[in-house]
XYZ file of C-alpha atoms in Angstrom:
736
model
C 76.585 101.298 101.623
C 72.734 100.557 101.167
C 71.649 104.010 100.219
C 74.026 103.676 97.392
C 72.626 100.500 96.036
C 69.489 101.911 96.622
C 69.978 104.535 94.502
C 70.628 102.380 91.602
C 67.020 100.660 91.838
C 65.802 103.380 89.234
C 67.957 101.993 87.079
C 66.273 97.959 87.936
C 64.658 98.034 84.342
C 67.830 98.527 82.432
C 70.002 96.629 83.949
C 67.927 93.229 83.777
C 67.340 94.174 79.814
C 70.951 94.188 80.116
C 71.812 91.055 82.162
C 69.713 89.066 79.652
C 70.960 90.929 77.155
C 74.312 89.699 78.031
C 73.259 85.952 78.495
C 71.338 86.235 74.711
C 74.763 87.041 73.310
C 76.404 83.994 75.002
C 73.920 81.857 73.852
C 73.947 83.367 69.901
C 77.469 82.973 70.435
C 77.026 79.205 71.073
C 74.576 78.469 68.665
C 76.693 79.886 65.650
C 80.848 80.079 66.863
C 82.560 77.085 64.689
C 83.894 74.421 66.556
C 87.538 74.331 67.519
C 89.841 71.646 67.556
C 93.654 71.346 69.174
C 96.255 69.724 68.667
C 99.794 69.974 71.233
C 102.655 67.946 69.670
C 106.659 67.882 70.387
C 109.431 68.379 68.400
C 112.905 67.190 68.297
C 115.626 69.667 67.155
C 119.219 68.775 67.053
C 121.967 71.232 65.697
C 125.202 70.097 64.169
C 127.979 72.031 63.704
C 130.278 72.502 60.683
C 133.638 71.086 60.604
C 135.099 74.672 59.152
C 133.076 77.424 60.874
C 132.949 80.936 59.674
C 131.399 83.848 61.286
C 129.738 85.212 58.228
C 128.412 81.695 57.683
C 125.683 80.693 60.187
C 128.105 81.043 62.703
C 125.935 81.268 65.394
C 125.480 79.801 69.109
C 123.246 77.219 69.848
C 120.976 79.840 71.324
C 120.443 81.787 68.517
C 120.492 79.307 66.712
C 117.089 77.929 68.158
C 115.840 81.394 68.464
C 116.071 81.696 64.697
C 114.520 78.102 63.943
C 111.782 78.909 66.703
C 111.189 82.303 64.942
C 111.436 80.947 60.960
C 109.185 78.566 62.348
C 106.858 80.511 63.958
C 106.696 83.435 61.365
C 103.438 84.052 59.216
C 105.004 83.554 56.011
C 105.674 80.329 57.023
C 102.392 79.211 58.656
C 100.767 80.213 54.661
C 103.240 78.144 53.103
C 101.868 75.033 55.145
C 98.089 76.266 54.890
C 98.467 76.503 51.081
C 100.693 72.689 50.936
C 98.086 71.338 52.828
C 95.173 72.946 50.556
C 93.846 75.052 53.510
C 91.920 78.600 51.909
C 92.743 80.394 48.820
C 95.963 79.607 46.727
C 97.388 82.780 47.934
C 95.069 83.407 51.095
C 97.462 85.849 53.320
C 97.820 84.650 57.124
C 95.352 87.407 57.861
C 92.728 85.493 55.649
C 94.310 82.276 57.279
C 93.139 83.623 60.781
C 89.615 84.232 60.440
C 88.947 81.247 58.700
C 89.653 77.787 59.473
C 93.478 78.307 60.744
C 92.496 79.787 63.874
C 95.979 80.220 65.910
C 99.517 78.522 65.583
C 101.847 78.909 68.765
C 105.364 77.411 68.853
C 107.663 77.457 72.044
C 110.717 75.424 73.766
C 109.675 72.789 76.084
C 113.662 71.765 77.101
C 117.003 71.905 75.597
C 116.133 69.781 72.591
C 112.049 69.381 71.957
C 109.699 72.043 70.969
C 106.039 72.028 71.665
C 103.226 73.431 68.813
C 99.751 73.788 69.426
C 97.622 74.109 66.641
C 93.860 75.563 66.422
C 91.579 75.281 63.912
C 88.182 74.281 62.593
C 88.907 71.545 60.961
C 89.983 68.595 62.739
C 92.154 67.148 59.572
C 94.094 70.241 60.228
C 95.174 69.762 63.473
C 96.419 66.166 62.637
C 98.120 67.160 59.671
C 99.653 70.573 60.549
C 102.651 69.952 62.372
C 104.058 67.540 59.809
C 103.573 69.308 57.107
C 105.350 72.549 59.137
C 108.431 70.534 59.256
C 108.782 69.412 55.653
C 107.774 73.263 54.580
C 110.567 74.212 56.911
C 113.305 71.921 55.335
C 112.512 72.374 52.092
C 112.793 76.563 52.241
C 115.745 76.186 54.125
C 117.126 74.316 51.265
C 116.133 76.282 48.673
C 117.125 79.359 50.690
C 120.729 78.031 51.857
C 121.021 77.045 48.177
C 120.545 79.571 46.741
C 122.352 82.188 49.155
C 125.525 79.967 48.842
C 125.627 80.218 44.909
C 124.772 84.335 45.362
C 127.522 84.339 48.246
C 130.246 82.321 46.336
C 130.112 84.864 43.260
C 130.335 88.125 45.649
C 132.897 86.948 47.686
C 134.835 85.194 45.010
C 134.512 89.148 43.613
C 135.256 90.783 46.754
C 138.651 88.390 46.664
C 139.443 89.458 43.165
C 138.967 93.126 44.195
C 141.118 92.614 47.858
C 143.639 91.072 45.718
C 144.324 93.988 43.513
C 143.643 96.440 46.369
C 146.947 94.740 48.067
C 148.994 94.772 44.953
C 148.206 98.290 44.441
C 149.135 98.873 48.238
C 152.607 96.874 47.766
C 152.804 99.452 44.769
C 152.718 102.364 46.546
C 154.613 101.595 49.091
C 157.412 100.957 46.610
C 157.012 104.009 45.310
C 156.934 105.544 48.441
C 160.348 104.331 50.007
C 161.398 105.031 46.120
C 160.041 108.406 45.633
C 161.430 109.591 48.485
C 164.818 107.988 48.649
C 164.240 106.420 52.005
C 167.334 104.149 52.162
C 169.393 107.019 51.330
C 167.864 109.040 54.202
C 167.814 106.494 56.511
C 172.170 105.761 55.757
C 172.312 109.481 56.384
C 170.566 109.321 59.279
C 172.775 106.997 60.711
C 175.673 108.191 60.188
C 174.004 111.218 62.168
C 172.311 109.034 64.760
C 175.865 109.339 66.785
C 176.056 113.051 67.279
C 173.865 114.143 70.235
C 175.265 110.275 72.078
C 178.926 111.685 70.861
C 178.005 115.579 71.850
C 177.174 114.085 75.661
C 180.790 112.166 75.619
C 182.823 115.107 75.082
C 181.227 117.863 77.177
C 181.606 115.196 80.008
C 185.038 114.673 78.842
C 185.652 118.324 79.185
C 184.228 118.655 82.698
C 186.128 116.061 83.999
C 189.556 116.759 82.605
C 188.472 120.258 83.899
C 187.847 119.122 87.812
C 191.344 117.218 87.290
C 193.300 120.550 86.537
C 191.425 122.526 88.957
C 192.332 120.078 91.415
C 196.010 119.760 89.999
C 196.375 123.753 90.366
C 194.788 123.513 94.273
C 197.416 120.805 95.137
C 200.387 122.449 93.691
C 199.576 126.030 95.306
C 199.446 124.223 98.779
C 202.480 122.469 98.609
C 204.600 119.849 96.647
C 202.631 117.022 95.093
C 203.783 114.021 94.549
C 204.216 112.666 90.794
C 202.683 109.332 91.055
C 199.193 111.488 92.458
C 199.793 114.101 89.918
C 199.525 111.225 87.190
C 197.019 109.651 88.633
C 194.344 112.594 88.578
C 195.610 112.932 84.846
C 194.943 109.446 84.062
C 191.379 110.024 85.871
C 190.223 112.578 83.392
C 190.680 109.983 80.616
C 187.866 107.720 81.918
C 184.518 108.556 81.405
C 181.009 106.156 82.106
C 180.057 107.238 78.354
C 183.909 105.950 77.036
C 183.944 102.536 75.117
C 182.802 99.204 75.994
C 184.242 97.474 79.693
C 185.685 94.364 79.145
C 183.071 91.351 78.638
C 179.814 93.766 77.414
C 177.618 92.557 74.747
C 177.178 94.743 72.062
C 174.082 93.845 69.418
C 174.457 96.182 66.193
C 170.907 98.020 64.937
C 168.768 95.811 62.451
C 169.019 96.560 58.923
C 165.329 95.959 58.344
C 163.779 99.139 56.387
C 160.596 98.295 57.613
C 161.327 97.810 60.705
C 163.324 101.470 60.892
C 159.983 102.894 59.355
C 157.358 101.847 61.972
C 159.699 102.079 65.194
C 161.868 105.418 65.663
C 165.502 104.363 66.560
C 169.488 106.149 66.783
C 170.234 103.004 66.584
C 173.013 102.871 63.063
C 171.479 100.295 60.313
C 174.082 97.785 59.105
C 174.188 96.290 56.167
C 174.754 93.225 57.889
C 173.226 90.167 59.161
C 172.748 91.366 63.185
C 174.968 89.842 65.583
C 176.223 89.432 69.086
C 179.773 90.550 70.000
C 181.598 90.656 73.073
C 184.784 92.638 73.728
C 188.165 90.875 74.488
C 190.330 91.858 76.745
C 192.740 92.259 73.715
C 190.340 94.811 72.226
C 191.281 96.631 75.609
C 194.309 99.186 75.734
C 196.737 98.110 78.125
C 198.622 99.914 81.194
C 200.187 103.381 80.795
C 204.008 103.323 81.468
C 204.060 105.355 84.498
C 201.771 102.516 85.940
C 205.083 99.862 85.170
C 207.594 102.555 87.086
C 204.952 103.200 89.971
C 205.522 99.684 90.000
C 209.205 99.084 89.806
C 209.444 102.582 92.198
C 207.415 100.380 94.943
C 209.748 97.165 94.564
C 212.603 99.247 94.761
C 211.632 100.993 97.994
C 210.507 97.356 99.051
C 214.089 96.026 98.224
C 215.674 98.883 100.147
C 213.926 98.655 103.007
C 214.707 95.209 103.064
C 218.326 95.768 102.156
C 218.501 98.691 105.372
C 218.096 95.694 107.344
C 221.480 94.500 106.502
C 223.888 96.870 105.138
C 224.716 100.544 105.915
C 223.871 103.497 103.836
C 227.136 103.548 102.390
C 227.253 100.021 101.088
C 227.374 99.561 96.925
C 224.258 97.658 97.233
C 222.463 100.325 99.122
C 224.146 102.939 96.535
C 222.859 101.121 93.556
C 219.478 100.400 95.203
C 219.389 104.099 95.584
C 220.718 105.037 92.102
C 217.980 102.444 91.074
C 215.390 104.780 93.041
C 216.554 108.170 91.789
C 216.438 106.778 87.878
C 212.920 105.700 88.449
C 211.836 109.013 89.996
C 213.513 110.577 86.905
C 211.709 108.396 84.644
C 208.412 109.447 86.862
C 208.989 113.080 86.422
C 209.624 112.847 82.934
C 206.656 110.556 81.951
C 204.808 113.268 84.452
C 205.712 116.033 81.969
C 204.700 114.134 78.751
C 201.416 113.343 80.281
C 200.777 117.050 81.508
C 201.372 117.486 77.773
C 199.170 115.181 76.028
C 196.586 115.906 79.013
C 196.497 119.465 77.221
C 196.795 118.685 73.913
C 193.439 116.144 74.609
C 191.451 119.128 76.053
C 191.896 121.267 73.362
C 191.092 117.976 70.982
C 187.765 117.641 72.953
C 187.025 121.715 72.342
C 187.467 121.379 69.029
C 185.462 118.467 68.450
C 182.796 119.594 70.755
C 182.459 122.303 68.171
C 182.718 120.451 65.291
C 179.761 117.964 66.729
C 177.258 121.323 67.438
C 178.114 122.635 64.032
C 176.404 119.314 62.763
C 173.485 119.397 65.066
C 171.044 121.274 62.888
C 171.561 118.817 60.097
C 170.943 115.784 62.667
C 167.419 117.291 63.647
C 166.685 118.285 59.917
C 166.868 115.186 59.096
C 165.102 113.275 62.374
C 162.489 115.362 61.028
C 161.959 114.443 57.805
C 162.343 110.778 58.505
C 159.185 111.168 61.428
C 157.470 112.436 58.711
C 158.128 109.910 56.210
C 157.881 107.073 59.370
C 153.982 108.374 60.098
C 153.271 108.348 56.305
C 154.623 104.860 55.995
C 153.113 103.794 59.586
C 149.218 104.797 57.982
C 150.023 102.721 54.878
C 151.117 100.254 56.647
C 148.201 99.938 58.525
C 146.048 100.034 55.774
C 148.024 97.559 54.530
C 147.067 94.957 57.370
C 143.261 95.718 57.280
C 143.391 94.740 53.170
C 144.829 91.644 54.392
C 143.041 91.028 57.151
C 140.243 91.269 55.275
C 141.515 88.609 52.285
C 142.429 86.178 55.113
C 138.825 86.078 56.562
C 137.135 86.206 53.117
C 139.080 83.162 51.846
C 137.967 81.327 55.293
C 134.406 82.001 54.391
C 134.556 81.309 51.118
C 136.214 78.210 52.310
C 133.573 77.079 54.544
C 130.925 77.898 51.824
C 132.358 75.055 49.623
C 133.484 72.562 52.174
C 129.849 73.320 53.947
C 127.375 74.714 51.800
C 125.635 71.487 51.227
C 125.250 70.460 54.836
C 122.312 70.448 57.332
C 122.793 72.267 60.299
C 119.611 71.874 62.337
C 117.591 68.523 62.153
C 113.744 68.778 62.977
C 111.968 65.396 63.818
C 108.010 64.867 64.592
C 107.799 62.967 67.921
C 104.433 62.539 69.011
C 100.914 64.278 70.421
C 100.655 65.404 73.672
C 97.243 66.579 73.448
C 94.925 65.318 70.076
C 91.367 67.298 70.366
C 90.330 66.210 67.044
C 86.786 64.334 67.752
C 85.935 67.061 70.631
C 86.113 71.051 70.127
C 87.910 72.515 72.696
C 85.680 76.013 72.081
C 82.822 76.658 72.661
C 82.547 74.890 76.161
C 79.225 75.032 77.857
C 80.160 75.486 81.216
C 82.931 78.392 80.006
C 80.323 80.135 77.849
C 77.643 80.354 80.759
C 79.733 81.731 82.924
C 80.997 84.454 80.728
C 77.622 84.936 79.211
C 76.427 85.615 83.199
C 79.650 87.776 83.853
C 79.089 89.880 80.431
C 75.277 90.340 81.467
C 76.331 91.356 85.333
C 79.310 93.771 83.484
C 76.464 95.470 81.733
C 73.872 95.405 84.581
C 76.541 96.923 86.565
C 78.367 99.212 84.491
C 76.096 101.117 82.315
C 74.116 102.646 85.306
C 77.134 103.350 87.179
C 78.818 104.872 83.894
C 75.701 106.763 83.586
C 75.523 107.744 87.403
C 78.796 108.859 87.254
C 78.313 110.958 83.660
C 74.614 112.389 85.352
C 75.986 115.554 87.726
C 71.968 116.330 88.177
C 71.396 117.015 91.997
C 69.178 113.857 93.701
C 70.126 114.214 97.008
C 70.142 116.392 100.203
C 73.537 114.904 101.231
C 74.930 115.191 97.870
C 74.015 118.920 97.431
C 75.417 119.643 100.934
C 78.139 117.693 99.778
C 79.002 119.727 96.723
C 77.880 123.360 98.212
C 79.375 123.220 101.176
C 76.000 125.072 102.363
C 72.920 124.003 104.744
C 69.990 121.795 103.476
C 67.007 123.667 104.930
C 64.903 121.580 103.508
C 62.925 119.268 101.149
C 59.922 119.693 99.139
C 57.739 116.378 97.144
C 56.359 116.502 93.947
C 52.618 117.723 94.439
C 49.535 118.653 92.493
C 50.894 121.868 90.810
C 47.067 122.848 91.834
C 47.704 122.190 95.350
C 50.892 124.416 95.758
C 49.733 127.191 93.598
C 46.782 127.464 96.251
C 48.227 129.814 98.618
C 45.115 130.927 99.623
C 44.304 128.283 100.841
C 43.118 128.352 104.939
C 44.616 126.237 107.871
C 44.008 122.973 108.523
C 41.012 122.147 110.167
C 42.126 118.496 111.743
C 45.526 118.857 113.311
C 45.636 114.819 113.314
C 45.804 114.823 109.822
C 48.818 116.823 108.139
C 49.467 117.427 104.816
C 53.179 116.408 104.013
C 53.996 118.866 101.671
C 52.872 121.503 103.993
C 54.683 120.041 106.660
C 57.628 120.470 104.268
C 57.448 124.177 104.329
C 57.264 124.068 107.615
C 59.948 122.733 108.296
C 61.822 125.178 105.842
C 59.834 127.995 108.175
C 61.541 126.424 111.805
C 64.790 126.426 109.763
C 64.841 130.472 109.166
C 63.353 130.809 111.815
C 66.105 129.783 113.695
C 68.674 131.191 111.592
C 67.110 134.950 111.802
C 65.483 134.796 115.241
C 67.648 137.086 117.035
C 67.362 139.820 114.297
C 65.266 142.921 115.080
C 62.948 144.364 112.629
C 61.620 142.374 109.430
C 63.719 139.710 108.081
C 63.935 139.284 104.495
C 64.530 136.315 102.752
C 65.293 136.123 99.102
C 64.390 133.442 97.205
C 66.373 132.752 94.049
C 67.602 129.770 91.667
C 70.178 128.668 89.227
C 68.177 128.223 85.997
C 64.427 129.353 85.490
C 61.177 126.961 86.142
C 63.053 125.040 89.398
C 60.291 125.989 91.910
C 61.178 129.126 93.371
C 57.843 131.251 93.333
C 55.627 128.467 94.694
C 58.298 127.600 97.452
C 58.085 131.595 97.980
C 54.654 131.668 97.985
C 54.159 128.739 100.571
C 56.616 129.789 102.686
C 55.049 133.312 103.026
C 51.630 131.035 103.843
C 53.195 128.877 106.001
C 54.148 132.480 108.181
C 51.247 134.221 108.237
C 49.670 130.896 109.308
C 50.985 131.542 113.006
C 50.075 134.949 113.116
C 53.293 136.494 111.419
C 51.986 139.344 109.289
C 54.181 138.424 105.833
C 54.596 140.413 102.625
C 55.575 138.185 99.020
C 57.444 140.899 96.612
C 57.812 139.528 93.516
C 60.900 141.100 92.222
C 61.225 139.358 88.776
C 60.595 141.797 86.513
C 60.950 139.956 83.361
C 58.502 136.354 84.376
C 57.531 136.936 87.432
C 54.383 135.116 87.970
C 53.290 135.681 92.100
C 49.667 137.360 90.210
C 48.956 133.761 88.471
C 48.984 132.389 92.037
C 46.652 135.066 93.583
C 44.390 135.099 90.310
C 44.781 138.875 89.855
C 46.373 140.797 87.248
C 50.212 141.785 87.596
C 49.066 145.282 87.799
C 48.909 147.619 89.741
C 52.571 146.540 90.876
C 56.062 147.187 92.517
C 57.168 148.301 88.779
C 54.929 151.170 89.102
C 55.964 152.339 92.422
C 59.849 152.355 91.267
C 59.328 154.410 88.433
C 56.737 156.888 90.840
C 53.460 156.384 89.062
C 52.088 154.441 92.199
C 52.809 155.105 96.011
C 54.140 152.469 97.535
C 50.967 151.318 99.749
C 49.061 151.313 96.525
C 50.789 148.448 94.949
C 50.346 146.330 97.891
C 47.375 143.809 97.371
C 45.871 141.954 100.132
C 44.374 138.386 100.823
C 41.294 137.127 102.678
C 44.036 135.938 105.056
C 44.843 138.589 107.170
C 48.522 138.583 108.342
C 49.136 138.242 104.167
C 50.150 140.387 102.039
C 52.073 140.244 98.226
C 53.047 142.873 95.847
C 52.766 141.518 91.919
C 55.767 143.157 89.926
C 53.257 145.047 87.783
C 53.567 146.512 83.919
C 57.626 146.003 82.890
C 59.313 146.579 79.997
C 62.389 145.786 78.771
C 64.344 147.624 80.918
C 62.526 147.606 83.560
C 65.093 145.145 85.776
C 67.069 148.624 85.772
C 64.806 150.172 88.479
C 65.965 147.226 90.977
C 69.551 148.237 90.825
C 68.355 151.986 92.160
C 67.930 152.867 95.574
C 64.647 152.970 95.392
C 64.186 149.398 96.309
C 66.264 149.945 99.029
C 64.100 152.900 100.768
C 61.035 150.391 99.941
C 62.771 147.385 101.317
C 63.039 149.607 104.448
C 59.665 150.911 104.377
C 57.643 147.770 104.706
C 60.402 146.665 107.478
C 58.625 148.964 109.923
C 55.151 147.489 108.395
C 55.673 143.725 108.383
C 57.137 140.720 110.262
C 58.616 138.829 107.331
C 59.230 139.875 103.841
C 59.643 137.110 100.997
C 61.544 138.431 97.929
C 61.229 136.250 94.925
C 63.616 136.925 92.441
C 65.186 135.900 88.937
C 67.507 133.057 88.324
C 70.894 133.810 88.773
C 72.913 132.605 85.920
C 72.402 134.799 83.230
C 71.118 137.511 84.732
C 72.872 140.823 85.842
C 70.160 141.600 88.846
C 70.406 138.974 91.028
C 73.433 139.268 92.622
C 72.139 143.052 93.496
C 68.986 142.006 95.085
C 70.852 140.369 97.594
C 71.783 143.754 99.110
C 68.764 143.969 100.826
C 68.051 140.624 102.080
C 68.727 139.119 105.166
C 69.298 135.811 104.129
C 69.110 134.156 100.446
C 67.643 130.524 100.090
C 68.741 128.871 96.883
C 65.863 126.609 95.289
C 67.172 123.091 93.466
C 64.850 121.137 91.061
C 65.474 117.566 91.993
C 66.586 115.664 89.191
C 66.486 118.306 86.660
C 69.055 120.777 88.196
C 72.913 119.930 87.167
C 75.569 120.632 89.795
C 77.925 122.738 87.703
C 75.012 125.651 87.209
C 74.482 125.036 91.318
C 77.998 125.819 92.455
C 78.468 128.192 89.789
C 75.224 130.198 91.232
C 76.230 129.936 94.698
C 79.757 131.057 93.545
C 78.197 133.946 91.822
C 76.293 135.039 95.342
C 79.368 134.669 97.247
C 81.792 136.487 95.400
C 78.627 139.530 95.800
C 78.668 138.953 99.738
C 74.992 137.295 99.396
C 74.141 135.978 103.111
C 73.463 132.563 101.668
C 70.950 130.635 103.879
C 71.123 127.201 102.464
C 69.143 126.198 99.999
C 65.555 124.148 99.493
C 65.749 120.605 97.320
C 62.203 120.599 95.238
C 60.025 118.364 93.289
C 61.132 115.206 95.181
C 59.560 112.103 93.778
C 58.424 110.042 96.807
C 57.194 107.310 94.385
C 61.014 106.410 93.754
C 62.186 104.120 95.967
C 65.727 105.989 96.199
C 63.865 108.919 97.495
C 61.471 106.879 99.735
C 64.599 105.190 101.786
C 65.815 108.895 102.483
C 62.969 111.168 103.329
C 60.240 108.442 104.377
C 59.420 111.034 107.385
C 58.343 113.277 104.946
C 55.843 111.355 102.948
C 52.148 110.854 103.443
C 52.707 107.002 104.261
C 54.557 108.318 107.061
C 51.230 110.676 108.684
C 49.271 107.639 107.417
C 50.948 105.359 110.244
C 49.737 107.980 112.625
C 46.368 108.296 111.151
C 46.141 104.358 111.403
C 46.826 104.505 115.308
C 44.139 106.748 116.105
C 41.461 104.605 114.311
C 38.328 103.595 116.343
C 38.854 100.439 118.116
C 42.355 100.463 118.114
C 44.238 100.482 122.044
C 47.317 102.897 122.589
C 50.518 101.392 123.589
C 51.459 100.354 126.883
C 54.178 102.724 126.958
C 51.778 105.527 125.556
């Protein structure tokens, strides 16, 4: 974390100025801001329910009523009216003008179920004292005027609505009457009543016919199998007359249908419509048919048989009593036979009658269906009209209740507000501005500016400042750094070797570090090693870096060639103080031989080749095969070949030049080159298959504290420390 903090020391002056600016802003606010006073008052409220309540006239619950009162009291308009009543501001000043003037803020909240808390902030001490009571008075005046105005308009509107509803109800009644008359509803109901029993009668007749047929089949089967007792025969014939659908048994309660037309239209019914008042009828025994004659004969026969059985114990068969009883028995049997014949004929006649009755009922069934369908349609229309009548009637009743409520409770207040006391009143000692709080805020503001502004600038600045940041951004290794130095010294590449090894030059040592890193990377390669130097943008120091690397290589006895391949703005010839011609361009065009463009220095192992006389299209020569052939020839003559090439971005030839290089070194100028330029240049080279060796961070200002912290070992102070240790009179450390 320390190195991050040190990195922000370059903004030290700005941070101090921003801190002072924040403190100055706090002082100015304290001097020029007006004093603000506060009062906190308690207001009691009570609600009274009307004796006659209606939902449409303030029939809200207590919770909604409290919220309504709170909303009205804290509304902008109510606060503005109260301020005008106290003479605050202009007569027609808006709420916004009052807020920016003497009345700064008004807050209203609920303290408990019967108390409100009102906070008033103002630059006028009289306002904080008088505003609570004035607000209550203004609210009472406003609600009273609003209530009376509303009730006056509401009564007029409601009475008009009542008249319209009464008219609608009368019209609905007339429509219903016309509906009954036009559709002959009464006549249809009478006809429908006459036909209502047809389905039930058909079921009853069909049931009886089935019983008659079943009895007939049983009788015929018994007769075929042998003699059949008359009593059994009569019993079977009598059973055919009885049915579950027959008339009511004794004791059954019968309720006739009602004769109300509305009920018959609203509720479908098959019951007959009676013209009398509905009543209940109990079936009496006298209303039920008595016993049949053969039942009496059967009883008499059993009685005679009992008498014969008893007499046979006493008398002989030829006795007079026995003969009389036998004669009576024969007489009863003959009567039963006669009754059987009568019942059989009656059975057949009844069967024929039932068949005719069934045909007659079935012929009336279409008429019944037609009548039922017509009544159902009328019933549906009538029901819709009836529901509409209910809506009008309910609306009339509700509106009448509202009118009654207004008439009875229109002049009564439902809420009572009373000022209780001040819970807090600061009309002498203002609450703002406070010295301690303002001092803290000023310091916080100054620190925020002092930290935030440099932090923002640092985040927005993507210029490369450190080797570690560049390695993290590009993913490449840093081969070395070059501190800021005198341009004359850096461009003096024909300098001699240092005479005193105890006093090394820190700048040249940085180039030697670069030489060591490249030597380690390319040490196993046979033949000459070709290193290409380029940069993302112009003027980043690639030419000086390449030349000084070549100087360090020749200083260790390695035969080195420096070639200027920047045919646009190459300046290698300036470093050696010669003309740019003859140069490599003439060798590529064939004007000169390759050995004629090589120039020598007073250093035995250091040769160079300038760019020569170039034109606008000379850069295209670098894309031809002649470049590769020249490099291959030089590989046989030199140990190291250093290529100074154009920048990557915006130019086309640089990505082609990497084909002849064993390693590509990107030169980045500290605090000038943008990170996006570096990444884009590396991406272009990598897409072309360039053998990236790493990068050199150039022009690092060692006078800055952040850079000194990072690169102390590369500064002159580091070497001065060794020089001081070797001064005369100093003894070596014991551990040396």
